[in-house]
Amino acid sequence: MIDSVTLFNIGLGFYILSALFYVIYAFTRKDFIGKIASTLAWIGVIIQGAGFIVRGFHKAQVNEVTSLLELYKYAPFTNMYESLMLFGWMVVLIYLFFERKYKNKMFGMFVIPFAILAESSTSILGFSGEVQPLIPALQSNWLLFHVITCFIGYAGAAVAAGIAFAYFLKREDTTKLDWFIMWFTLAFGAFWAFLSIYRLSAWFFCLILAIAFASVVTAILWLIKKLGLPKYFPSVEQLENIMYYSIAVGFVFLTIGIITGAVWAKYAWGGYWSWDPKETWSLITWLIYAAYLHVKYIKGWAGKKLAYFSLLGFISVIFTYYGVNLLLPGLHSYA
Amino acid sequence: MEKNKNIWDKLYDFFASIKLAVVLLFLLAVTSIIGTVIEQQASPDVYDKYGPFWKSVILKLDLYDVYHSWWYILLIVLFAINLIVCSIKRLPYIYKLVQFPKKELTPDREKSLPLLFKITLDASKLKEIKERVVNLLKKYGYKVEVKEEGRNIYIFADKKPWARYGVYIVHTGILIILIGALISALFGYRGYMNLAPQTNSNLVTLFYSDKIIELPFYVKCNDFHIEFYPNGMPKAYVADISIIKDGKVVAHQKVKVNEPLEYDGIYFYQASYGQGAFLFKLNQNGKIKEIPVALQQAFKVLNTYYIPLGWDSQGRIFVQYIVHGLKNGFLMIQGVPYQVGPNTTLTCEGIFPDVMWTGLQVSKDPGANIVWLGSAIMIIGLIIAFFIAHHRAWVRLEKEKERENRILFVIGGITNKEKEKLEKELSNIFENIKKDFAASDIGG
Ligand code: HEM
């Protein structure tokens, strides 16, 4: 039987090709190129979807599963490798959903790279893709729901962050501060992603690498704006709308994720809430998005400030995912 | 207006404001970070590494236990008050909006609608027009009411008005979760008991305190073992546990990680394991009783709890004891009797370093089910608040005064979400009517 890691990598290859075509599409505006880009992304999603199924069966074998009731042992979402793959897969899937709904292919070049970055940060260097049996603490039905829902939540946050970038490119009144915030978000995300690959001892190297990466990407974004490409984006109002709905989807799933995590904790550790760093950081992320949902009801708080909140929430997601694992060990050290 | 407000009005406005909500959400987020950076609930000397100044700050501001500090709890209380006052202020307004809408689209009211279409139609088809509009609205899922008044026909159409309550369902769920958490904090506990096979106990030592709880029944460990995968990784920790009440076995289960035993609202979890057990002998007026216990498990003699914390190679056992909540310790030497009360001696007869015991976590959490209830309510509320929209549409068919063969057709609407979808519905209806009934000689 074909190995799941191979399927994930083939899928990742399709995402990379698709991102390339999305960029070409953005510059040429040729319909058939856009179609190729979407088709490539769909093929990637289907192949990785098959990857999850294959991996599920493989895991069932390794875990000596004997009955269907032990469904959770098939769930291929129980370590850093698998959860990052799931994250990338969800980002592309959610993106494709919005693409169909809003009939606009200009964002592919912003959103797909998030998935590529997440997935390649595992399979190229860091975490092992080897299928391992589950330690006892992870043997729970709730785990399945917990990890899936959290990751849809994270993916919603990532899509919203991608939209926030497009939003700053689209607006006429983008200031130096806005550029700095975009640059900072990129550098922050890249820093933790690199750190998870090269480990804490190389933090200075990672910092330099992240700054270089963020600067290059910011320069490309600036070029995109200079070339006038944002005029093909949806309108500013539509972008705000898409950002809102990505966060709404993300928030609902993050909420369910935190609650299923609490249920799981109740059955595995004896209490639904222990202020473990991972729990606390998902609560922090949740509070930031809750604030996002309310600021628009305050007079004078619209437009850019909502986009700032969206990026702040995403920074918190990154830290909840990477930072906590690397710096603040707790009960969640596996994922 | 502003001047007439007294202090209570001001306080009311302050607590009803959404600005306060955002500030509190933010403060809770920022202060929560502290507890993930500074080690929590550790002994004071752990904080020496921050230097004397920061150590005193940490101790004074309870930064060593952020989530139970007075100021964190104050933030949560303010947050709850904010949520309640805000809902009390807005709910009557929402209730009126949902339950008692104005059903006639008068020319005055037209101006306040974000969406509005108008056209002049052929009056001879009035009845068909009315029926067509009603049917189209019904097709889109609206509940429709028609009212004729003088020269006008008013149509009022409503779709899912209850969706307006979504936000309040979310907020209610949050309050219920907070109530559940409060009940957990006040009436719940978490502790442990270590049981070697074939020993039993009713004493639970609480975490982070010197308190010991006496259960109204005994917990007995019949067996404990670890199962492994072929590659040597642990697959399962299995403790065979019975609950004994009044000498009878009332519950019996293999307790594994993720499969706790529940009895009378108290949960027993397989949480840890270890090695080492002791056999103590109690001599009370010549009556001998044997007490086998695992390492760190409490037992009770007269009014005192004893906990054997460890032993060394020379047969010395370090024993902690707690009387009336006060903790102290002493060294016991194997085989030497210790006077622990009038005519009562305690002797450690044996140390068994190889005996494996199961570490059971014991918890009682009367608030948990309330938290789950609040969570379910919150999630349902969120789905309604985000993804179900309230649409409301009005139509007026107005017979013109000057020209008897003409009527004015006005359609408008509002929604809390999905502006584009409402616009599509209303414009479709409008185009449909326009196509078939527009007055031939004049336009819209
Ligand atoms: C973590 C806590 C909270 C959560 C999860 C939450 C959730 C929500 C959600 C999902 C919405 C709907 C937003 C939208 O449709 O875009 C909302 C609206 C609102 N929330 Fe909250 N909320 C929280 C705390 C509060 C607090 C403390 C207040 C107190 C002032 C408050 C006041 C409001 C108000 C006034 C609205 C608008 C209601 C309307 O449109 O009529 N919320 N909230």
Short mmCIF file of N, CA, C and O and ligand atoms in Angstrom, two decimals, chain A residues 244 248 251 255 283 286-287 289-294 296-297, chain B residues 14-22 24-25 28 78-87 90 93-94 164 166-168 170-171 174 378 381-386 416-417, ligand 1:
data_model
loop_
_atom_site.label_atom_id
_atom_site.label_comp_id
_atom_site.label_asym_id
_atom_site.label_seq_id
_atom_site.Cartn_x
_atom_site.Cartn_y
_atom_site.Cartn_z
N TYR A 244 -14.58 38.74 8.16
CA TYR A 244 -15.52 38.49 9.27
C TYR A 244 -15.99 37.04 9.27
O TYR A 244 -15.98 36.37 10.31
N ALA A 248 -15.59 34.20 11.95
CA ALA A 248 -16.77 33.60 12.56
C ALA A 248 -16.66 32.07 12.53
O ALA A 248 -16.85 31.40 13.56
N PHE A 251 -13.94 31.07 14.89
CA PHE A 251 -14.31 31.26 16.29
C PHE A 251 -15.21 30.13 16.78
O PHE A 251 -15.02 29.60 17.87
N THR A 255 -14.06 27.60 19.63
CA THR A 255 -14.87 27.41 20.83
C THR A 255 -15.15 25.93 21.06
O THR A 255 -14.95 25.42 22.17
N LEU A 283 -7.28 30.03 25.30
CA LEU A 283 -8.25 30.98 25.88
C LEU A 283 -7.88 32.41 25.50
O LEU A 283 -8.75 33.22 25.16
N TRP A 286 -8.86 33.01 22.06
CA TRP A 286 -10.32 33.11 22.00
C TRP A 286 -10.79 34.48 22.47
O TRP A 286 -11.67 35.10 21.87
N LEU A 287 -10.16 34.99 23.55
CA LEU A 287 -10.55 36.31 24.08
C LEU A 287 -10.25 37.40 23.05
O LEU A 287 -11.03 38.35 22.90
N TYR A 289 -10.22 37.12 19.77
CA TYR A 289 -11.25 37.09 18.72
C TYR A 289 -12.61 37.54 19.25
O TYR A 289 -13.39 38.14 18.53
N ALA A 290 -12.88 37.25 20.53
CA ALA A 290 -14.13 37.76 21.11
C ALA A 290 -14.11 39.28 21.09
O ALA A 290 -15.11 39.93 20.77
N ALA A 291 -12.94 39.87 21.40
CA ALA A 291 -12.82 41.32 21.35
C ALA A 291 -13.05 41.81 19.91
O ALA A 291 -13.75 42.80 19.69
N TYR A 292 -12.46 41.11 18.94
CA TYR A 292 -12.68 41.46 17.53
C TYR A 292 -14.17 41.54 17.20
O TYR A 292 -14.63 42.46 16.51
N LEU A 293 -14.93 40.55 17.71
CA LEU A 293 -16.36 40.51 17.38
C LEU A 293 -17.11 41.69 17.96
O LEU A 293 -18.18 42.03 17.49
N HIS A 294 -16.55 42.30 19.01
CA HIS A 294 -17.27 43.39 19.67
C HIS A 294 -16.80 44.78 19.27
O HIS A 294 -17.56 45.72 19.40
N LYS A 296 -16.46 46.22 16.57
CA LYS A 296 -17.19 46.91 15.50
C LYS A 296 -18.46 47.60 16.02
O LYS A 296 -19.02 48.44 15.33
N TYR A 297 -18.87 47.26 17.24
CA TYR A 297 -20.03 47.95 17.82
C TYR A 297 -19.63 49.24 18.52
O TYR A 297 -20.48 49.97 19.02
N PHE B 14 -22.01 52.75 32.31
CA PHE B 14 -20.65 52.25 32.32
C PHE B 14 -20.65 50.72 32.19
O PHE B 14 -19.95 50.15 31.36
N PHE B 15 -21.48 50.07 32.98
CA PHE B 15 -21.49 48.61 32.96
C PHE B 15 -22.21 48.03 31.76
O PHE B 15 -22.07 46.86 31.46
N ALA B 16 -23.03 48.85 31.10
CA ALA B 16 -23.71 48.34 29.91
C ALA B 16 -22.88 48.54 28.66
O ALA B 16 -23.24 48.07 27.59
N SER B 17 -21.73 49.21 28.80
CA SER B 17 -21.04 49.62 27.58
C SER B 17 -20.21 48.49 27.00
O SER B 17 -19.61 47.69 27.71
N ILE B 18 -20.19 48.48 25.70
CA ILE B 18 -19.45 47.44 25.00
C ILE B 18 -17.96 47.78 25.00
O ILE B 18 -17.11 46.90 24.87
N LYS B 19 -17.66 49.06 25.23
CA LYS B 19 -16.26 49.46 25.36
C LYS B 19 -15.64 48.75 26.55
O LYS B 19 -14.53 48.22 26.48
N LEU B 20 -16.38 48.73 27.66
CA LEU B 20 -15.88 48.05 28.85
C LEU B 20 -15.65 46.57 28.54
O LEU B 20 -14.65 45.98 28.97
N ALA B 21 -16.58 45.98 27.76
CA ALA B 21 -16.44 44.56 27.42
C ALA B 21 -15.12 44.32 26.69
O ALA B 21 -14.37 43.39 27.03
N VAL B 22 -14.83 45.18 25.71
CA VAL B 22 -13.59 44.99 24.94
C VAL B 22 -12.37 45.18 25.85
O VAL B 22 -11.41 44.40 25.80
N LEU B 24 -12.21 44.69 29.06
CA LEU B 24 -12.08 43.55 29.97
C LEU B 24 -11.57 42.31 29.25
O LEU B 24 -10.72 41.58 29.77
N LEU B 25 -12.08 42.06 28.05
CA LEU B 25 -11.59 40.91 27.28
C LEU B 25 -10.09 41.04 27.08
O LEU B 25 -9.33 40.08 27.22
N LEU B 28 -8.18 40.54 30.40
CA LEU B 28 -8.14 39.11 30.74
C LEU B 28 -7.12 38.39 29.88
O LEU B 28 -6.35 37.55 30.37
N LEU B 78 -16.29 41.59 37.17
CA LEU B 78 -16.68 42.77 36.38
C LEU B 78 -17.22 42.35 35.02
O LEU B 78 -18.22 42.87 34.52
N PHE B 79 -16.54 41.37 34.43
CA PHE B 79 -16.94 40.85 33.13
C PHE B 79 -18.37 40.29 33.19
O PHE B 79 -19.20 40.57 32.32
N ALA B 80 -18.65 39.53 34.23
CA ALA B 80 -20.00 38.95 34.38
C ALA B 80 -21.04 40.05 34.57
O ALA B 80 -22.12 40.01 33.96
N ILE B 81 -20.72 41.05 35.41
CA ILE B 81 -21.67 42.15 35.63
C ILE B 81 -21.92 42.87 34.30
O ILE B 81 -23.05 43.17 33.93
N ASN B 82 -20.84 43.13 33.58
CA ASN B 82 -20.91 43.78 32.29
C ASN B 82 -21.89 43.03 31.36
O ASN B 82 -22.80 43.62 30.75
N LEU B 83 -21.71 41.73 31.32
CA LEU B 83 -22.53 40.90 30.44
C LEU B 83 -24.00 40.95 30.85
O LEU B 83 -24.90 41.07 30.00
N ILE B 84 -24.25 40.90 32.15
CA ILE B 84 -25.64 40.90 32.63
C ILE B 84 -26.29 42.26 32.37
O ILE B 84 -27.38 42.35 31.80
N VAL B 85 -25.59 43.34 32.78
CA VAL B 85 -26.18 44.67 32.65
C VAL B 85 -26.43 44.99 31.18
O VAL B 85 -27.49 45.51 30.81
N CYS B 86 -25.46 44.65 30.35
CA CYS B 86 -25.58 44.92 28.92
C CYS B 86 -26.80 44.19 28.33
O CYS B 86 -27.57 44.77 27.57
N SER B 87 -26.99 42.95 28.73
CA SER B 87 -28.13 42.21 28.21
C SER B 87 -29.45 42.75 28.74
O SER B 87 -30.43 42.86 28.00
N ARG B 90 -30.32 45.74 26.68
CA ARG B 90 -30.68 45.58 25.26
C ARG B 90 -31.84 44.65 24.99
O ARG B 90 -32.51 44.78 23.97
N TYR B 93 -35.36 45.92 24.08
CA TYR B 93 -35.38 46.51 22.75
C TYR B 93 -35.47 45.42 21.67
O TYR B 93 -36.27 45.49 20.74
N ILE B 94 -34.64 44.36 21.84
CA ILE B 94 -34.64 43.27 20.87
C ILE B 94 -36.00 42.54 20.91
O ILE B 94 -36.56 42.18 19.87
N ARG B 164 -32.36 36.95 16.04
CA ARG B 164 -31.86 38.12 16.77
C ARG B 164 -31.46 37.78 18.19
O ARG B 164 -30.70 38.52 18.82
N GLY B 166 -29.77 35.17 19.02
CA GLY B 166 -28.55 34.36 19.01
C GLY B 166 -27.47 34.88 19.96
O GLY B 166 -26.94 34.14 20.78
N VAL B 167 -27.19 36.18 19.83
CA VAL B 167 -26.14 36.78 20.65
C VAL B 167 -26.44 36.60 22.14
O VAL B 167 -25.54 36.30 22.93
N TYR B 168 -27.72 36.73 22.50
CA TYR B 168 -28.06 36.65 23.92
C TYR B 168 -28.00 35.22 24.42
O TYR B 168 -27.71 34.97 25.59
N VAL B 170 -25.70 33.19 23.31
CA VAL B 170 -24.25 33.05 23.55
C VAL B 170 -23.90 33.60 24.92
O VAL B 170 -23.23 32.93 25.73
N HIS B 171 -24.36 34.81 25.19
CA HIS B 171 -23.99 35.45 26.46
C HIS B 171 -24.54 34.69 27.65
O HIS B 171 -23.87 34.57 28.68
N ILE B 174 -22.30 31.78 28.33
CA ILE B 174 -21.07 32.18 29.02
C ILE B 174 -21.32 32.34 30.52
O ILE B 174 -20.54 31.88 31.34
N MET B 378 -23.87 27.95 24.55
CA MET B 378 -23.03 28.94 23.87
C MET B 378 -22.82 28.56 22.40
O MET B 378 -22.90 29.42 21.52
N GLY B 381 -25.88 29.13 20.39
CA GLY B 381 -26.03 30.57 20.22
C GLY B 381 -25.09 31.12 19.17
O GLY B 381 -25.46 31.96 18.34
N LEU B 382 -23.84 30.64 19.18
CA LEU B 382 -22.85 31.13 18.21
C LEU B 382 -23.29 30.81 16.78
O LEU B 382 -23.18 31.65 15.89
N ILE B 383 -23.80 29.60 16.60
CA ILE B 383 -24.21 29.21 15.25
C ILE B 383 -25.36 30.09 14.78
O ILE B 383 -25.39 30.58 13.65
N ILE B 384 -26.30 30.34 15.70
CA ILE B 384 -27.42 31.23 15.34
C ILE B 384 -26.90 32.65 15.07
O ILE B 384 -27.24 33.27 14.06
N ALA B 385 -26.03 33.13 15.97
CA ALA B 385 -25.59 34.53 15.86
C ALA B 385 -24.81 34.77 14.56
O ALA B 385 -24.92 35.82 13.95
N PHE B 386 -24.02 33.80 14.15
CA PHE B 386 -23.18 34.03 12.97
C PHE B 386 -23.86 33.63 11.67
O PHE B 386 -23.64 34.25 10.64
N ASN B 416 -30.07 41.70 9.61
CA ASN B 416 -28.92 41.94 10.49
C ASN B 416 -27.64 41.37 9.90
O ASN B 416 -26.55 41.71 10.29
N LYS B 417 -27.77 40.46 8.94
CA LYS B 417 -26.62 39.91 8.22
C LYS B 417 -27.07 39.78 6.77
O LYS B 417 -28.18 40.12 6.43
C1 HEM C 1 -16.06 36.07 25.88
C2 HEM C 1 -17.18 36.63 25.99
C3 HEM C 1 -18.13 36.98 24.89
C4 HEM C 1 -18.43 36.30 23.75
C5 HEM C 1 -17.88 34.97 23.27
C6 HEM C 1 -19.42 37.05 23.06
C7 HEM C 1 -19.97 36.70 21.84
C8 HEM C 1 -20.68 37.55 21.05
C9 HEM C 1 -21.04 37.30 19.71
C10 HEM C 1 -20.69 36.04 18.94
C11 HEM C 1 -21.71 38.36 19.23
C12 HEM C 1 -22.26 38.54 17.84
C13 HEM C 1 -21.22 39.26 17.05
C14 HEM C 1 -21.58 39.34 15.62
O1 HEM C 1 -22.73 39.08 15.22
O2 HEM C 1 -20.67 39.66 14.84
C15 HEM C 1 -21.80 39.31 20.30
C16 HEM C 1 -22.43 40.53 20.22
C17 HEM C 1 -22.57 41.41 21.27
N1 HEM C 1 -21.99 41.26 22.51
FE1 HEM C 1 -20.89 39.73 23.17
N2 HEM C 1 -19.72 38.18 23.78
C18 HEM C 1 -18.93 38.17 24.90
C19 HEM C 1 -18.89 39.13 25.88
C20 HEM C 1 -19.68 40.25 25.90
C21 HEM C 1 -19.75 41.18 26.98
C22 HEM C 1 -18.97 41.10 28.30
C23 HEM C 1 -20.63 42.12 26.62
C24 HEM C 1 -21.01 43.28 27.50
C25 HEM C 1 -21.20 44.47 27.11
C26 HEM C 1 -21.11 41.83 25.31
C27 HEM C 1 -22.00 42.58 24.57
C28 HEM C 1 -22.37 42.33 23.28
C29 HEM C 1 -23.23 43.17 22.49
C30 HEM C 1 -23.91 44.46 22.96
C31 HEM C 1 -23.35 42.60 21.24
C32 HEM C 1 -24.15 43.11 20.04
C33 HEM C 1 -25.54 42.66 20.18
C34 HEM C 1 -26.42 43.10 19.06
O3 HEM C 1 -25.99 43.09 17.90
O4 HEM C 1 -27.56 43.41 19.37
N3 HEM C 1 -20.51 40.68 24.90
N4 HEM C 1 -21.17 38.79 21.41
#
